[in-house]
Coordinates of C-alpha atoms in Angstrom, one line a residue:
M339 CA 0.1 -0.2 0.0
S340 CA 1.5 3.4 -1.2
Y341 CA 2.0 6.4 1.5
E342 CA -1.0 8.0 -0.3
Q343 CA -3.2 5.4 0.5
R344 CA -2.2 5.0 4.1
A345 CA -2.5 8.8 4.7
K346 CA -6.0 8.7 3.1
E347 CA -7.1 5.9 5.3
K348 CA -5.9 7.8 8.2
Q349 CA -7.6 10.9 7.2
D350 CA -10.8 9.1 6.9
A351 CA -10.8 7.6 10.3
L352 CA -9.9 11.0 11.6
I353 CA -12.8 12.7 9.9
A354 CA -15.3 9.7 11.1
S355 CA -13.9 10.4 14.6
G356 CA -13.9 14.2 14.5
R357 CA -10.9 14.5 16.4
A358 CA -7.0 15.1 15.5
T359 CA -4.1 16.0 17.2
V360 CA -1.9 18.3 14.7
L361 CA 1.5 19.1 14.3
A362 CA 1.6 22.6 12.7
I363 CA 4.9 24.0 10.9
E364 CA 5.3 27.8 9.9
S365 CA 8.2 29.2 8.3
S366 CA 6.8 32.0 6.0
C367 CA 9.0 34.7 7.0
D368 CA 11.6 35.5 9.8
E369 CA 9.9 33.1 12.4
T370 CA 10.3 29.3 12.8
A371 CA 7.7 27.8 14.6
C372 CA 5.8 24.4 15.6
A373 CA 2.7 24.2 17.8
I374 CA 0.7 21.0 18.4
V375 CA -3.2 21.6 18.3
R376 CA -5.9 19.3 19.4
N377 CA -9.4 19.6 17.8
G378 CA -8.5 22.6 16.1
R379 CA -8.9 24.9 19.7
E380 CA -6.5 23.4 21.8
V381 CA -2.9 24.5 22.1
L382 CA -0.9 21.7 23.5
S383 CA 2.3 23.5 22.6
N384 CA 3.4 26.7 20.5
T385 CA 7.1 27.1 19.9
V386 CA 8.5 30.2 18.1
H387 CA 12.2 31.1 17.3
T388 CA 12.2 34.6 15.9
Q389 CA 15.0 35.8 13.7
I390 CA 14.4 40.0 14.7
P391 CA 17.8 40.0 15.9
L392 CA 19.3 38.8 12.6
H393 CA 17.6 40.9 10.2
R394 CA 17.4 44.2 12.4
K395 CA 20.9 45.2 11.2
Y396 CA 19.7 45.2 7.6
G397 CA 16.4 47.1 8.0
G398 CA 14.4 44.5 7.2
V399 CA 13.9 40.5 6.1
V400 CA 16.9 39.3 4.1
P401 CA 15.3 36.4 2.2
E402 CA 18.6 34.2 2.0
L403 CA 19.4 34.6 5.7
A404 CA 15.9 33.7 6.7
S405 CA 16.1 30.3 4.7
R406 CA 19.3 29.7 6.2
N407 CA 18.5 30.3 9.7
H408 CA 15.0 27.9 8.9
V409 CA 17.2 25.2 8.2
E410 CA 19.3 25.5 11.0
R411 CA 16.4 26.2 13.8
I412 CA 13.5 24.1 12.0
G413 CA 14.5 20.6 13.9
A414 CA 15.3 21.9 17.1
V415 CA 11.8 23.7 17.3
V416 CA 9.9 21.0 16.4
E417 CA 11.6 19.1 19.0
A418 CA 10.9 21.8 21.6
A419 CA 7.1 21.6 20.6
L420 CA 6.9 17.9 21.1
T421 CA 8.7 18.2 24.5
D422 CA 6.3 20.7 25.5
A423 CA 3.4 19.0 24.9
D424 CA 4.9 16.0 26.4
M425 CA 4.4 14.0 23.1
T426 CA 6.2 11.7 20.5
L427 CA 5.5 11.7 16.7
Q428 CA 3.6 8.5 17.6
D429 CA 0.9 10.7 19.0
I430 CA 0.5 13.0 16.1
D431 CA -2.6 12.5 13.7
A432 CA -1.6 14.9 10.9
I433 CA 0.8 17.2 10.0
A434 CA 0.0 20.8 9.0
V435 CA 2.4 23.5 7.2
T436 CA 2.5 26.6 5.7
C437 CA 2.6 26.3 2.0
G438 CA 2.0 30.3 0.8
P439 CA 2.2 32.9 0.9
G440 CA 5.6 34.2 2.1
L441 CA 9.1 34.0 1.0
V442 CA 9.6 31.2 -1.4
G443 CA 13.0 29.9 0.0
A444 CA 11.6 30.3 3.8
L445 CA 8.3 28.5 2.9
L446 CA 10.4 25.7 1.3
V447 CA 12.2 25.0 4.4
G448 CA 9.0 23.9 6.2
V449 CA 7.3 22.2 3.5
S450 CA 10.0 19.8 3.1
Y451 CA 10.3 19.2 6.6
A452 CA 6.7 18.8 6.7
K453 CA 6.8 16.2 3.9
G454 CA 9.4 14.4 5.4
L455 CA 7.7 14.2 8.9
A456 CA 4.3 12.8 7.4
L457 CA 6.2 10.3 4.8
S458 CA 8.0 8.6 7.4
H459 CA 5.0 8.3 9.7
D460 CA 2.2 7.8 7.2
L461 CA 0.6 10.7 8.1
P462 CA -2.0 13.0 6.1
L463 CA -0.1 16.3 4.8
I464 CA -2.1 19.6 5.1
G465 CA -0.7 22.3 3.2
T466 CA -2.1 25.3 4.7
N467 CA -2.6 29.0 3.6
H468 CA -1.1 31.4 6.0
I469 CA -4.0 33.9 5.8
L470 CA -6.5 31.1 6.9
G471 CA -4.2 30.8 9.6
H472 CA -4.2 34.2 10.8
I473 CA -8.0 33.9 10.7
A474 CA -8.2 30.7 12.6
A475 CA -5.9 32.4 15.4
N476 CA -9.7 33.7 16.4
Y477 CA -10.7 30.0 17.0
L478 CA -7.6 29.9 19.5
T479 CA -9.1 32.8 21.4
F480 CA -12.9 32.3 21.2
P481 CA -13.8 28.6 21.3
D482 CA -17.5 29.3 20.3
L483 CA -16.5 31.4 17.2
E484 CA -17.4 29.7 14.0
P485 CA -18.3 30.9 10.4
P486 CA -19.8 32.6 8.8
F487 CA -18.4 36.2 10.1
T488 CA -16.7 38.9 8.4
C489 CA -12.8 39.6 8.9
L490 CA -10.3 42.3 8.4
I491 CA -7.0 40.8 7.6
A492 CA -4.3 43.5 8.4
S493 CA -0.6 42.4 7.7
G494 CA 2.7 43.2 6.2
G495 CA 1.6 41.9 2.8
H496 CA -2.2 42.0 3.2
S497 CA -5.0 44.2 3.8
H498 CA -8.4 42.7 3.0
I499 CA -12.0 42.8 4.2
V500 CA -13.2 39.1 3.6
R501 CA -16.8 37.2 4.5
V502 CA -15.4 33.9 6.4
E503 CA -18.0 31.7 4.5
D504 CA -16.4 28.5 5.8
Y505 CA -13.3 27.3 7.6
D506 CA -12.0 26.7 4.2
R507 CA -13.7 29.4 2.2
C508 CA -13.9 33.2 1.8
T509 CA -15.2 35.7 -0.4
L510 CA -13.5 39.0 -1.0
I511 CA -15.3 42.3 -0.1
G512 CA -12.6 44.9 -0.2
R513 CA -8.7 45.1 -0.4
T514 CA -5.8 47.6 -0.7
R515 CA -5.0 48.6 -4.0
D516 CA -1.4 49.3 -3.6
D517 CA 0.5 49.0 -0.1
A518 CA -0.8 46.9 2.8
A519 CA -1.2 48.7 5.9
G520 CA 1.6 46.8 7.5
E521 CA 3.9 47.5 4.8
A522 CA 3.0 51.3 4.8
F523 CA 3.7 51.2 8.6
D524 CA 7.3 49.7 8.0
K525 CA 8.0 52.3 5.3
V526 CA 6.8 55.4 7.5
A527 CA 9.0 54.1 10.1
R528 CA 12.0 53.5 8.2
V529 CA 11.4 57.5 7.1
L530 CA 11.2 58.2 10.4
G531 CA 14.4 56.5 11.2
L532 CA 13.1 53.7 13.4
P533 CA 14.8 50.2 13.7
Y534 CA 13.3 47.0 12.3
P535 CA 10.5 45.7 12.6
G536 CA 9.1 49.0 12.1
G537 CA 5.3 48.8 12.4
P538 CA 5.6 48.1 16.6
E539 CA 8.2 50.8 16.7
L540 CA 5.5 53.2 14.9
E541 CA 3.0 52.4 17.5
K542 CA 5.5 52.8 20.5
L543 CA 6.4 56.4 19.1
A544 CA 3.1 57.2 18.3
K545 CA 2.1 57.0 21.8
D546 CA 4.1 60.0 22.5
G547 CA 2.1 62.2 19.9
D548 CA -0.9 63.9 18.9
P549 CA -3.1 62.1 16.2
K550 CA -4.8 65.1 15.2
A551 CA -1.8 67.3 14.6
I552 CA -1.4 66.2 11.0
R553 CA -4.3 65.8 8.5
F554 CA -2.9 62.9 6.2
R555 CA -6.1 62.9 4.0
S556 CA -7.2 60.4 1.1
A557 CA -10.1 61.1 -1.2
F558 CA -10.3 57.5 -2.1
N559 CA -10.5 56.1 1.2
E560 CA -13.5 58.6 2.0
R561 CA -15.8 56.9 -0.4
E562 CA -18.4 55.5 1.6
D563 CA -19.3 53.4 -1.4
E564 CA -16.0 51.6 -1.6
Y565 CA -14.6 48.6 0.4
D566 CA -11.4 48.8 -1.2
M567 CA -8.2 50.9 0.6
S568 CA -5.2 53.1 -0.6
F569 CA -2.3 53.5 1.8
S570 CA 0.4 54.3 -0.6
G571 CA -0.6 57.9 -1.1
L572 CA -0.8 58.5 2.5
K573 CA 2.7 57.1 3.0
T574 CA 4.2 59.7 0.3
A575 CA 2.1 62.5 2.3
V576 CA 4.3 61.5 5.0
I577 CA 7.4 61.8 3.1
N578 CA 6.5 65.1 1.6
V579 CA 6.2 66.8 4.9
L580 CA 9.2 65.5 6.4
H581 CA 11.0 66.5 3.2
T582 CA 9.2 70.2 3.1
S583 CA 10.3 70.7 6.9
E584 CA 13.9 69.7 6.5
Q585 CA 14.1 72.0 3.5
R586 CA 12.6 74.8 5.3
G587 CA 15.1 74.2 8.2
E588 CA 12.0 73.2 10.5
T589 CA 12.0 70.9 13.4
I590 CA 8.7 68.3 13.1
N591 CA 7.7 66.3 16.0
R592 CA 8.0 63.0 14.8
A593 CA 5.7 61.6 17.3
D594 CA 3.1 63.6 15.8
V595 CA 3.9 62.5 12.5
A596 CA 3.9 58.7 13.7
A597 CA 0.3 59.4 15.5
S598 CA -1.2 61.1 12.6
F599 CA -0.2 58.4 10.1
Q600 CA -1.2 55.8 12.4
Y601 CA -4.8 57.0 13.2
E602 CA -5.5 57.8 9.5
V603 CA -4.7 54.2 8.7
I604 CA -6.4 52.7 11.5
S605 CA -9.5 54.6 10.9
I606 CA -9.7 53.7 7.4
L607 CA -9.2 50.1 8.3
S608 CA -11.9 50.4 11.2
D609 CA -14.4 52.3 9.3
K610 CA -14.5 50.1 6.0
A611 CA -14.7 46.6 8.3
V612 CA -17.2 47.5 10.6
R613 CA -19.5 49.1 7.8
A614 CA -18.8 45.7 6.0
A615 CA -19.9 43.6 9.1
S616 CA -23.3 42.6 10.1
D617 CA -23.0 40.3 12.7
T618 CA -19.4 39.3 13.8
L619 CA -16.5 41.2 12.7
A620 CA -12.9 39.6 13.6
L621 CA -9.4 40.9 13.2
A622 CA -6.6 39.0 11.7
G623 CA -2.7 39.3 10.6
G624 CA 0.2 40.8 12.2
V625 CA -1.0 44.4 12.6
S626 CA -3.7 42.9 14.7
A627 CA -1.1 43.3 17.5
N628 CA -1.5 47.3 17.3
A629 CA -3.7 48.4 20.3
A630 CA -5.0 51.2 18.9
L631 CA -6.5 49.5 15.8
R632 CA -7.9 46.9 18.0
N633 CA -9.4 49.7 20.5
M634 CA -10.9 51.5 17.6
L635 CA -12.3 48.6 16.3
A636 CA -13.9 47.6 19.4
R637 CA -15.5 51.1 19.8
K638 CA -16.9 51.1 16.7
S639 CA -18.1 47.6 16.3
Q640 CA -19.9 48.4 19.9
K641 CA -21.4 51.3 18.5
K642 CA -23.1 49.3 15.4
G643 CA -24.3 46.4 17.8
I644 CA -21.9 43.7 16.4
R645 CA -19.7 41.3 18.1
F646 CA -15.8 42.3 17.9
C647 CA -12.9 39.6 18.0
C648 CA -9.6 39.5 17.9
P649 CA -6.9 37.1 19.0
D650 CA -4.6 37.0 22.1
F651 CA -1.6 39.0 21.6
K652 CA 0.5 35.6 21.5
Y653 CA -1.7 34.6 18.2
C654 CA -1.3 37.6 16.5
T655 CA 2.5 37.4 15.0
D656 CA 3.3 34.6 12.8
N657 CA 3.0 31.4 15.0
A658 CA 2.2 27.8 14.2
A659 CA -0.6 27.6 16.6
M660 CA -2.9 29.2 14.0
I661 CA -1.7 27.1 11.2
G662 CA -2.6 23.8 13.5
S663 CA -6.2 25.3 14.0
A664 CA -6.5 26.2 10.2
G665 CA -4.8 22.6 9.0
Y666 CA -7.3 20.8 11.5
Y667 CA -10.4 22.1 9.6
L668 CA -9.0 21.6 6.3
L669 CA -8.0 18.1 7.4
M670 CA -12.0 17.7 8.7
K671 CA -13.0 19.1 5.1
G672 CA -11.2 16.5 3.5
H673 CA -8.5 18.9 2.2
R674 CA -5.1 16.5 1.5
D675 CA -1.9 17.1 -0.1
G676 CA 0.4 14.7 -1.7
L677 CA 4.3 14.4 -1.3
D678 CA 4.4 16.9 -4.6
L679 CA 3.1 19.8 -2.5
N680 CA 5.0 22.8 -3.4
A681 CA 5.5 26.3 -2.0
T682 CA 3.4 29.1 -3.4
P683 CA 4.8 32.4 -2.4
Y684 CA 1.6 34.4 -3.9
L685 CA -0.8 32.2 -2.7
S686 CA -4.2 33.9 -2.3
V687 CA -7.0 33.5 0.3
V688 CA -9.8 34.3 -2.0

């Protein structure tokens, strides 16, 4: 009997029982992570090795360095996750792994390692969309949350408003036309001379500034009949303000710039997301760790009378627990990948 046949038999039995303990691997960018998740909601272990110190001196992620570091760390991270859960691979029912989107070299490290684990232990292999993982982070925080609901996905590479129709299916409501919110935060942070990672540093600086000091307007984002977003123009407006003040020999309050820019971006995100939601609104992605965004969404959702959900901070940035949750539901929906699974750096969620 081939591996594919044995994996299918295993998956059929798991679907029949409705239960599965999933070992998940995440290596899409600059975190090497492994987690063990039971039945999509219970996190038994969640180990993350961050590469931030490695990339900070370069001002951003260097793909080749990220890939090499994943190779060096992935074995130890998987072993640590098993040890923390007091388990061995004999206790695992399936392997989930991020297959996209992300840096292709980094993704391939996780995918290759996951395929080796699946083949050597005859376990179903579930290639998992990184963005579905971010959405699933909400399931780990809110055990009663189930589709359908509306979700704002805000990260370094994505700014989407989607309707989560089912655990494995989303429909697009709106998206950025250019820069993602997290990307815009990082670029403005760099212009302000802040270290990598820029988003959290910009949020920290903004706490000391006046969010109404400077008005960065964007006519496109003010249309009430439009759910798409644009942040590139706002980023350019910040650069123009800084350059103008420099040419005039004026001193500008960097904290005010950070606070004003952050306020405009989170206002756009929250206005459009809350307007798109009718029952429950969830927040997902790395930018979901931004406290100002979380608070604004909570206030506006409450005013509209809809439920607002956002992940615990430990599940906001890249981690494998969210991949384990998403992978469990894909497994139960009958999804399974063969050993030809490949990395897809531009994998879409819709």
